[in-house]
């Protein structure tokens, strides 16, 4: 930092005076249209500055050459309709005006910068390599003049700026400004060199990736982007899965990247505490503040004490000291004696009361405050609540409650304005205790009797008042100030500010807290001064009002914030004749804000000609806990002005003070805030950890020791100790002295000459990867990016959220209603560039919300903690969002390197040596189980039906129910046989079919379908069941074409649909085979029924869409059908007297077998419930089970989900209907995926109350090669569950962990292995068997395995590989196995199986084809989906605000899976395709997204 000597400074001053007229000459002629919009509300101009704007422009210009490789997010247009109300009201603290100075500045700058910075690299390029050059600065006003914010900066800028300034651009029209700014704005988006974009292949050409940025019509935007994505998605083939890899320790995520060895470190000696000058002993200082009031109120009753202004800024009432005294006495007397009865007063001395007064009523507040002091009750001033749920209101309520407040004092006007309920009572504010409201207007107060006097004792440590403060997390704490501290602070202020009796002070601050309270309510009473209070509301309508008051009253002191300086400058042209020569102190109370320096400079340069003295500007630093920390004393005319510190931003981020040498843009210029308070002592301690004293060149938290600070946080002893009783320690950790210090919450250092410098606040500290950034600095950078068209100034919130072991920066801003998508996106990408360039830190998320929607603080600022809360809950509702996880998440674990493979033989040997068994399991042996003669006699299902039709003709096999639960149709053995015969006859007559022809069965779920199936068997045809087209989509999911069908059997209704115009439009009907409807069949039978020559002949084709979205048909032979039915019969103990209920789709897999085959084989009765009917009557399935007292029922996940969601709150209704599920022995979910345990558990828990046994619910497992591998059945142990470690699973390993372990995943066994089925777990690459509890592909061998794929193109290799494959090692029998394509493991349990041996459990983890291989690890989509669906209740339901989900989804996937999400697509409910089992068709979905067929609500591309 450079403490400037007088010579350089005055030289700089002169130089500037010479330069000023040139650029500002044209200003006078510019019309004032820029100023008319000012009334749009307060401008938060704390952050404006020329230098900062320039730094940002420079940083952005560096990126001019290479633009960002960014697809813009796409939105569905129709859903975002702006309501007119929002569009018209600009937010409160912002303004539409931009002054032409900033436009002119940018035009000039862009010219300069284009010349000097043409050869810069792309920013993405640098941010990825991590070598970004830096640049930054400071921010308040730009007016056309060139103001040197500091000597050295001014020198650097002087030459560059002026040369190009010869002809200032014309600002009277807006076109020039837009053209000048467009010269900086990247016009279209291009890619950095191809090595940089992650995920792009060397081969793909660069230009094809990003051809679109503007000029593309809206509707085609999605498709071009998808094209770009496609290019990045062409994935290489999956690398082989290795069995063993050498990683000694489970690799743990590195918390924070290792510190940079080259980072700057403090080098100075340890600082020594700095003392202020002694507090002068003045004989007439009163023993207590109340005594001062008594003295002036009785001896100087006519002297003015406080003047209040009306809305227009005219004085309306002046309170004299006499009035203040008499009214405070009346109030004190009333509070103590008139509120309760004599024996039971409501208030006793020491009780706490709330003071609720609006900001434009200082008089009532002052009387109330001093009245409370006289009554010795403790006032707690709070803001006036506006609605029942104000931002932060609940926390205020918590403070009131913890202070035990039951009374609130207020004025009559204020009371009338509070929100009321219908019957006129004041509403109960959220979180507030019950309050009694007391109106303190004079007419309601009682005059005290002559002999009553208040008790005024000398000031001691008893509490005087409580000031509230909001912490970074949003909690509200009450800082208790003792009477002694209040008095001493007044004395210190009076001495430091040199106050004298009768001076006039103009106060623009909030008089309820902080400096406004200390100077305007205490110090003025102590010194008999006259305060003129200018409320915030007046400042909004007349920003110059405070300057006019100073002029009119010849005020000696003014109390302002930078904002007020800025407003005065904006409006100063309206008033030429004001004079500020009377001011000896202009106290800038947010002088501690690093950006205040440029406000002060700008204000001085503008108002020096109005008599403002340079030495009158006195910045000060304050905090609720330490009160006034430091203040610059009023200077002596002609004395040298204090120095400036020009610090390196990079140094600051490491907490050290370094003079900025590198880049003029990355400097932070700060001004001092004067010296320590009289009688005080100050030290700087490390902000985190024990309070160790800092070195002299180190930034730390400022601590103050004195009698003039707060004494505690009310009711919070622990936090109080850490804040109000800090004993600093030296580097060895031993205490330095025994004086307790108070932490001020300000970060800074003590410079040369004991001047105090503040560089930020603890509350605004963002710790990212071990570096500290200041939220205010980042806000300033954001604002310096030309934002006029996009966001409201000063409505920007910056905070950090903790994601994946580090803090991440989030920027939220309010967007103007008229900003276009392109403008917003443009602005957002430039803000990212600027912050990256200047602060060298990545922004994790940048969100724009609609105007006026961020939660406000009482004075109109942004309520940061509430905003953060909304962001994390997903209820911020942004209208634009940009996530950049790729640039800021640098602490991901290293990608896993696959180790060279270990051969299958050595694995086998390794397992044997380790004493591990090979992972295999088998069901009971079919051969040994005796059965009745039925099986021996009949090899074919058709024969069994004929045999049943003779043996038990009237035994009902099937009952079909409708939505009302009534039986629509039944079929006995004979009826089914007869019906099948007729259908077979029709096939021969009408269809002219030969044996072995394929016939498509197109039926709704029901008995017709079953009859047609057996009809085909009778005729020797091969049935293919196809789900009928939905009335809305008349395209049967087309196995039709694939199955080479010779004929279609269907119903009349469906036939009409197939022949309809819609169908003709979708499919060429001419190419279709014969369509026969089976509704009215002739009574005709075949001469003889077909009997297949061998059991290996094809019985039927099973077509299904697998989870990977492939439509595959498998061939089922007669012997396989027989074996399948037999296995199910044995497992479920099915025989003729049993009934089972089936609520499944009957078109493929096990669902088809249960619906059509099993009853005929085993003779049990099947009650058929079409799942579609459940949508009309949710109770149908459960009430059927109850009505028929069914012991075994089968359903699909979609049915279970429907019941769980739909009947969740109807359990009582079920009870009243008398539904009881205690009869259920097994409730089996038919699935081809990992069991959905959460759904099963919630189903069990939900219906436990109506008798469902939690043991009853289980699941099956099948795949395309074998439709039924596992099924729970009736005997055998209950399904077991295990917890496995997700991290190991990604490494293709199974590690069992305890319940509740972090990153654990609950897996459940998929039922029991069916009789006759053998399973082995195999490494899919080496095809060698793996050991027990190792992950591998599940291979299966069983008599009911399908005999192959049915394809038009006979790909024999695939066939052999999937259906007839052998282990590469360790299987002497050379068994033929079929590969299921699912990963899983077998684990031997302690339970006993039906055979008496220990039971081997099979756990399915997921389909191999669906796994994602990322960063060398294997991920199962379901795990990521589970994480995502937990994030927000509106996922998978109806969505209002899709953009809220983008950050939540990104966070959770990063936290739980260490992956960075690239694209987040939000679609309508029901868009994700599912198959008949309720399984998601992820590949289909991906293809539809890439083909742009989704019509997404929003697509966010995370950069």
Short mmCIF file of C-alpha atoms in Angstrom, two decimals, residues 308-667:
data_model
loop_
_atom_site.label_atom_id
_atom_site.label_comp_id
_atom_site.label_asym_id
_atom_site.label_seq_id
_atom_site.Cartn_x
_atom_site.Cartn_y
_atom_site.Cartn_z
CA UNK A 308 -38.56 15.78 11.38
CA UNK A 309 -39.28 16.25 7.66
CA UNK A 310 -42.44 15.53 5.70
CA UNK A 311 -42.55 13.50 2.49
CA UNK A 312 -41.46 16.45 0.36
CA UNK A 313 -38.43 17.13 2.54
CA UNK A 314 -39.81 20.24 4.32
CA UNK A 315 -39.39 20.47 8.12
CA UNK A 316 -42.74 19.69 9.73
CA UNK A 317 -42.02 19.44 13.46
CA UNK A 318 -39.22 20.31 15.83
CA UNK A 319 -38.96 18.59 19.20
CA UNK A 320 -37.36 20.80 21.86
CA UNK A 321 -35.34 19.49 24.81
CA UNK A 322 -38.16 20.57 27.16
CA UNK A 323 -40.76 18.60 25.21
CA UNK A 324 -38.47 15.58 24.94
CA UNK A 325 -37.96 15.60 28.71
CA UNK A 326 -41.60 16.09 29.66
CA UNK A 327 -42.92 13.48 27.22
CA UNK A 328 -40.26 10.92 28.11
CA UNK A 329 -41.22 11.45 31.80
CA UNK A 330 -44.90 10.91 31.02
CA UNK A 331 -44.09 7.75 29.07
CA UNK A 332 -41.80 6.41 31.80
CA UNK A 333 -44.49 7.03 34.42
CA UNK A 334 -47.19 5.43 32.24
CA UNK A 335 -45.08 2.35 31.50
CA UNK A 336 -44.31 1.71 35.14
CA UNK A 337 -47.60 2.67 36.78
CA UNK A 338 -50.52 2.78 34.37
CA UNK A 339 -50.33 -0.46 32.37
CA UNK A 340 -51.30 -2.97 35.06
CA UNK A 341 -52.76 -2.71 38.55
CA UNK A 342 -50.85 -1.28 41.48
CA UNK A 343 -50.01 -4.71 42.89
CA UNK A 344 -49.36 -6.36 39.51
CA UNK A 345 -47.57 -3.94 37.20
CA UNK A 346 -47.13 -5.22 33.62
CA UNK A 347 -43.61 -3.80 33.36
CA UNK A 348 -40.88 -3.77 35.96
CA UNK A 349 -37.49 -2.08 35.60
CA UNK A 350 -35.20 -4.42 33.65
CA UNK A 351 -38.01 -5.85 31.48
CA UNK A 352 -37.63 -5.62 27.72
CA UNK A 353 -40.06 -3.95 25.32
CA UNK A 354 -40.11 -3.77 21.53
CA UNK A 355 -40.07 -0.36 19.81
CA UNK A 356 -41.91 -0.46 16.49
CA UNK A 357 -41.71 2.91 14.75
CA UNK A 358 -41.49 3.69 11.03
CA UNK A 359 -38.40 5.37 9.58
CA UNK A 360 -40.17 8.64 8.96
CA UNK A 361 -41.15 9.19 12.60
CA UNK A 362 -37.95 9.98 14.52
CA UNK A 363 -39.78 12.14 17.10
CA UNK A 364 -42.04 9.40 18.46
CA UNK A 365 -39.10 7.00 18.45
CA UNK A 366 -36.85 9.38 20.39
CA UNK A 367 -39.50 9.97 23.05
CA UNK A 368 -40.16 6.22 23.34
CA UNK A 369 -36.45 5.39 23.59
CA UNK A 370 -35.61 7.97 26.23
CA UNK A 371 -38.88 7.18 28.05
CA UNK A 372 -37.77 3.55 28.33
CA UNK A 373 -34.33 4.62 29.60
CA UNK A 374 -35.96 6.78 32.29
CA UNK A 375 -38.29 3.91 33.29
CA UNK A 376 -35.26 1.58 33.35
CA UNK A 377 -36.97 -0.83 30.95
CA UNK A 378 -34.83 -2.08 28.08
CA UNK A 379 -35.92 -0.96 24.59
CA UNK A 380 -35.42 -3.33 21.62
CA UNK A 381 -35.93 -1.28 18.45
CA UNK A 382 -37.10 -3.40 15.48
CA UNK A 383 -38.45 -2.69 12.00
CA UNK A 384 -42.15 -2.29 11.32
CA UNK A 385 -43.45 -5.65 10.06
CA UNK A 386 -45.13 -5.26 6.66
CA UNK A 387 -46.69 -8.67 6.05
CA UNK A 388 -47.33 -11.80 8.07
CA UNK A 389 -44.26 -13.44 6.56
CA UNK A 390 -41.58 -10.78 6.05
CA UNK A 391 -38.15 -11.91 4.92
CA UNK A 392 -36.33 -12.61 8.16
CA UNK A 393 -39.45 -11.80 10.20
CA UNK A 394 -39.47 -15.19 11.85
CA UNK A 395 -35.94 -14.64 13.18
CA UNK A 396 -36.95 -11.25 14.59
CA UNK A 397 -39.80 -13.08 16.31
CA UNK A 398 -37.29 -15.51 17.75
CA UNK A 399 -35.28 -12.59 19.18
CA UNK A 400 -38.43 -11.06 20.70
CA UNK A 401 -39.35 -14.41 22.19
CA UNK A 402 -35.92 -15.05 23.64
CA UNK A 403 -35.89 -11.56 25.16
CA UNK A 404 -39.22 -12.37 26.80
CA UNK A 405 -40.95 -9.41 25.19
CA UNK A 406 -44.70 -9.12 25.74
CA UNK A 407 -45.17 -5.39 25.00
CA UNK A 408 -44.59 -3.44 21.81
CA UNK A 409 -44.62 0.37 21.84
CA UNK A 410 -45.75 2.06 18.66
CA UNK A 411 -47.45 5.19 17.36
CA UNK A 412 -51.12 5.45 16.54
CA UNK A 413 -50.42 5.95 12.82
CA UNK A 414 -48.11 2.97 12.70
CA UNK A 415 -50.61 0.77 14.55
CA UNK A 416 -53.31 1.62 12.01
CA UNK A 417 -51.00 0.57 9.19
CA UNK A 418 -50.12 -2.88 10.57
CA UNK A 419 -51.70 -5.84 8.74
CA UNK A 420 -54.97 -6.91 10.40
CA UNK A 421 -57.14 -10.02 10.42
CA UNK A 422 -60.78 -9.87 9.26
CA UNK A 423 -62.07 -8.91 12.69
CA UNK A 424 -59.60 -6.05 13.00
CA UNK A 425 -57.01 -7.61 15.27
CA UNK A 426 -53.34 -7.31 14.39
CA UNK A 427 -52.22 -10.50 12.68
CA UNK A 428 -50.00 -12.95 14.51
CA UNK A 429 -46.67 -12.48 12.73
CA UNK A 430 -44.90 -15.72 11.84
CA UNK A 431 -42.67 -16.86 14.69
CA UNK A 432 -43.51 -13.89 16.93
CA UNK A 433 -44.61 -14.20 20.55
CA UNK A 434 -48.05 -12.84 21.49
CA UNK A 435 -47.61 -9.09 21.92
CA UNK A 436 -49.67 -6.40 23.58
CA UNK A 437 -49.45 -3.17 21.54
CA UNK A 438 -49.13 0.10 23.48
CA UNK A 439 -49.66 3.41 21.68
CA UNK A 440 -47.27 6.13 22.94
CA UNK A 441 -48.88 9.26 21.44
CA UNK A 442 -48.99 12.03 24.11
CA UNK A 443 -52.75 12.09 24.37
CA UNK A 444 -52.74 8.53 25.70
CA UNK A 445 -50.08 9.14 28.37
CA UNK A 446 -50.70 10.09 31.98
CA UNK A 447 -48.97 13.09 33.53
CA UNK A 448 -46.84 11.98 36.47
CA UNK A 449 -47.77 13.43 39.93
CA UNK A 450 -45.60 16.28 41.23
CA UNK A 451 -43.71 14.08 43.64
CA UNK A 452 -42.83 11.34 41.08
CA UNK A 453 -39.26 11.39 39.82
CA UNK A 454 -37.52 8.86 37.62
CA UNK A 455 -34.68 6.92 39.22
CA UNK A 456 -31.45 8.10 37.52
CA UNK A 457 -28.36 6.40 38.91
CA UNK A 458 -24.80 6.84 37.60
CA UNK A 459 -24.23 4.64 34.56
CA UNK A 460 -23.19 1.07 35.41
CA UNK A 461 -22.98 -2.24 33.59
CA UNK A 462 -26.75 -2.88 33.71
CA UNK A 463 -28.27 -3.19 30.18
CA UNK A 464 -29.54 0.03 28.57
CA UNK A 465 -30.89 -1.23 25.24
CA UNK A 466 -30.63 -4.14 22.78
CA UNK A 467 -29.75 -3.58 19.12
CA UNK A 468 -30.63 -6.40 16.75
CA UNK A 469 -28.24 -7.69 14.12
CA UNK A 470 -28.69 -10.35 11.44
CA UNK A 471 -25.88 -12.87 11.11
CA UNK A 472 -24.61 -14.36 7.87
CA UNK A 473 -26.83 -17.40 8.35
CA UNK A 474 -29.89 -15.19 8.81
CA UNK A 475 -30.35 -15.69 12.53
CA UNK A 476 -31.10 -12.49 14.45
CA UNK A 477 -29.16 -11.76 17.62
CA UNK A 478 -29.62 -8.99 20.13
CA UNK A 479 -26.47 -7.08 21.07
CA UNK A 480 -26.96 -5.86 24.63
CA UNK A 481 -25.41 -2.47 25.39
CA UNK A 482 -24.87 -1.42 29.00
CA UNK A 483 -25.66 2.08 30.28
CA UNK A 484 -21.97 2.60 30.91
CA UNK A 485 -21.01 1.60 27.37
CA UNK A 486 -23.74 3.85 25.96
CA UNK A 487 -22.39 6.78 27.97
CA UNK A 488 -18.69 6.08 27.25
CA UNK A 489 -19.41 5.63 23.55
CA UNK A 490 -21.13 9.03 23.52
CA UNK A 491 -18.13 10.55 25.23
CA UNK A 492 -15.69 8.92 22.80
CA UNK A 493 -17.76 10.05 19.80
CA UNK A 494 -18.07 13.57 21.19
CA UNK A 495 -14.32 13.75 21.68
CA UNK A 496 -13.42 12.19 18.32
CA UNK A 497 -15.90 14.35 16.40
CA UNK A 498 -15.18 17.36 18.56
CA UNK A 499 -18.92 17.97 19.10
CA UNK A 500 -19.93 21.21 20.83
CA UNK A 501 -23.22 22.50 22.22
CA UNK A 502 -25.77 23.84 19.79
CA UNK A 503 -24.26 22.34 16.61
CA UNK A 504 -26.65 21.19 13.91
CA UNK A 505 -26.37 17.62 12.54
CA UNK A 506 -28.13 16.30 9.44
CA UNK A 507 -28.77 12.54 9.77
CA UNK A 508 -29.73 10.47 6.72
CA UNK A 509 -29.20 7.12 8.45
CA UNK A 510 -31.65 4.79 10.11
CA UNK A 511 -32.03 6.30 13.61
CA UNK A 512 -33.00 2.96 15.19
CA UNK A 513 -29.58 1.36 15.06
CA UNK A 514 -25.88 1.81 14.44
CA UNK A 515 -24.41 5.27 13.79
CA UNK A 516 -27.83 6.85 13.24
CA UNK A 517 -28.80 5.92 16.80
CA UNK A 518 -25.44 6.74 18.38
CA UNK A 519 -24.98 10.16 16.80
CA UNK A 520 -28.58 11.19 16.23
CA UNK A 521 -30.22 9.98 19.46
CA UNK A 522 -27.44 9.78 22.09
CA UNK A 523 -24.54 12.08 21.22
CA UNK A 524 -26.87 14.91 20.29
CA UNK A 525 -28.62 14.71 23.71
CA UNK A 526 -25.27 14.51 25.46
CA UNK A 527 -24.04 17.67 23.69
CA UNK A 528 -27.38 19.56 23.36
CA UNK A 529 -27.12 19.46 19.58
CA UNK A 530 -29.90 19.78 17.01
CA UNK A 531 -30.46 16.79 14.67
CA UNK A 532 -32.36 17.06 11.40
CA UNK A 533 -33.52 13.59 10.44
CA UNK A 534 -33.91 12.90 6.69
CA UNK A 535 -35.90 9.68 6.21
CA UNK A 536 -35.22 7.15 3.49
CA UNK A 537 -38.62 7.80 1.87
CA UNK A 538 -37.72 11.47 1.31
CA UNK A 539 -34.38 10.48 -0.20
CA UNK A 540 -36.20 8.35 -2.73
CA UNK A 541 -38.30 11.25 -4.00
CA UNK A 542 -35.76 14.02 -3.49
CA UNK A 543 -32.20 12.67 -3.42
CA UNK A 544 -30.75 16.11 -2.86
CA UNK A 545 -32.81 16.78 0.27
CA UNK A 546 -29.97 16.20 2.72
CA UNK A 547 -27.67 18.61 0.88
CA UNK A 548 -30.45 21.23 0.93
CA UNK A 549 -30.92 20.69 4.68
CA UNK A 550 -27.18 21.18 5.29
CA UNK A 551 -27.33 24.37 3.23
CA UNK A 552 -30.50 25.72 4.87
CA UNK A 553 -29.47 25.03 8.49
CA UNK A 554 -25.75 25.73 8.04
CA UNK A 555 -25.21 22.28 9.52
CA UNK A 556 -21.76 21.49 10.89
CA UNK A 557 -22.03 17.68 10.62
CA UNK A 558 -23.81 15.32 8.22
CA UNK A 559 -24.20 11.54 8.68
CA UNK A 560 -24.53 9.71 5.36
CA UNK A 561 -23.79 6.52 3.44
CA UNK A 562 -22.08 6.30 0.04
CA UNK A 563 -25.52 5.78 -1.48
CA UNK A 564 -26.56 9.26 -0.33
CA UNK A 565 -23.43 10.80 -1.80
CA UNK A 566 -24.20 9.16 -5.08
CA UNK A 567 -27.81 10.30 -5.15
CA UNK A 568 -26.79 13.84 -4.40
CA UNK A 569 -24.38 13.76 -7.35
CA UNK A 570 -27.08 12.38 -9.62
CA UNK A 571 -29.41 15.23 -8.75
CA UNK A 572 -26.98 18.07 -8.22
CA UNK A 573 -27.81 19.83 -11.49
CA UNK A 574 -31.26 20.68 -10.21
CA UNK A 575 -29.66 22.86 -7.50
CA UNK A 576 -26.80 25.14 -8.42
CA UNK A 577 -26.82 27.40 -5.40
CA UNK A 578 -26.34 25.00 -2.49
CA UNK A 579 -23.37 25.56 -0.26
CA UNK A 580 -21.68 22.92 1.88
CA UNK A 581 -19.10 25.31 3.31
CA UNK A 582 -20.59 25.03 6.81
CA UNK A 583 -19.77 21.27 7.02
CA UNK A 584 -16.79 20.49 9.21
CA UNK A 585 -17.56 16.73 9.17
CA UNK A 586 -19.23 14.64 6.50
CA UNK A 587 -19.30 11.28 8.31
CA UNK A 588 -19.48 8.47 5.75
CA UNK A 589 -20.67 5.54 7.85
CA UNK A 590 -20.06 2.82 5.29
CA UNK A 591 -16.56 4.15 4.72
CA UNK A 592 -15.49 0.65 5.66
CA UNK A 593 -16.93 -0.61 2.38
CA UNK A 594 -13.90 -1.00 0.10
CA UNK A 595 -15.72 0.78 -2.71
CA UNK A 596 -16.53 3.90 -0.68
CA UNK A 597 -13.27 5.57 -1.70
CA UNK A 598 -14.46 6.36 -5.19
CA UNK A 599 -17.81 7.70 -3.93
CA UNK A 600 -16.01 10.08 -1.60
CA UNK A 601 -13.63 11.23 -4.36
CA UNK A 602 -16.38 11.74 -6.85
CA UNK A 603 -18.52 13.64 -4.37
CA UNK A 604 -15.63 15.85 -3.36
CA UNK A 605 -14.71 16.71 -6.92
CA UNK A 606 -18.29 17.66 -7.70
CA UNK A 607 -19.10 19.60 -4.52
CA UNK A 608 -15.71 21.21 -3.86
CA UNK A 609 -16.96 24.06 -5.98
CA UNK A 610 -19.94 24.29 -3.58
CA UNK A 611 -17.68 24.92 -0.63
CA UNK A 612 -17.06 21.34 0.52
CA UNK A 613 -13.67 21.09 2.24
CA UNK A 614 -11.57 18.01 1.40
CA UNK A 615 -10.64 17.50 5.05
CA UNK A 616 -14.33 17.38 6.05
CA UNK A 617 -14.85 13.89 4.60
CA UNK A 618 -14.61 11.48 7.52
CA UNK A 619 -15.17 7.80 6.76
CA UNK A 620 -15.80 5.60 9.76
CA UNK A 621 -16.17 1.89 10.46
CA UNK A 622 -18.87 0.52 12.75
CA UNK A 623 -20.36 -2.79 13.79
CA UNK A 624 -23.23 -3.73 16.06
CA UNK A 625 -20.93 -5.53 18.51
CA UNK A 626 -17.99 -3.11 18.74
CA UNK A 627 -20.07 0.02 17.91
CA UNK A 628 -17.78 2.66 16.36
CA UNK A 629 -14.50 0.89 15.54
CA UNK A 630 -12.64 3.85 14.06
CA UNK A 631 -13.43 7.26 12.62
CA UNK A 632 -11.36 9.78 10.72
CA UNK A 633 -11.04 12.95 12.80
CA UNK A 634 -12.06 16.24 11.16
CA UNK A 635 -8.88 17.56 9.54
CA UNK A 636 -7.09 20.88 9.82
CA UNK A 637 -7.43 22.91 6.60
CA UNK A 638 -4.31 22.52 4.47
CA UNK A 639 -3.00 19.47 6.34
CA UNK A 640 -2.00 16.56 4.06
CA UNK A 641 -4.90 14.30 3.17
CA UNK A 642 -4.64 10.76 4.51
CA UNK A 643 -3.11 8.04 2.34
CA UNK A 644 -4.62 5.36 0.23
CA UNK A 645 -3.78 1.70 0.09
CA UNK A 646 -3.61 0.16 -3.36
CA UNK A 647 -3.69 -3.55 -2.69
CA UNK A 648 -3.32 -6.59 -4.87
CA UNK A 649 -6.59 -8.53 -5.12
CA UNK A 650 -4.64 -11.76 -5.38
CA UNK A 651 -2.76 -10.98 -2.16
CA UNK A 652 -6.01 -10.13 -0.40
CA UNK A 653 -7.50 -13.47 -1.35
CA UNK A 654 -4.66 -15.11 0.57
CA UNK A 655 -5.12 -12.70 3.47
CA UNK A 656 -1.88 -10.78 2.96
CA UNK A 657 -1.25 -7.14 2.16
CA UNK A 658 0.73 -6.63 -1.03
CA UNK A 659 1.14 -3.47 -3.00
CA UNK A 660 -0.44 -4.07 -6.33
CA UNK A 661 2.26 -4.32 -8.96
CA UNK A 662 1.03 -6.76 -11.59
CA UNK A 663 -2.01 -5.54 -13.37
CA UNK A 664 -3.72 -2.23 -12.80
CA UNK A 665 -7.04 -4.02 -13.13
CA UNK A 666 -6.54 -6.29 -10.17
CA UNK A 667 -6.05 -3.54 -7.64
#
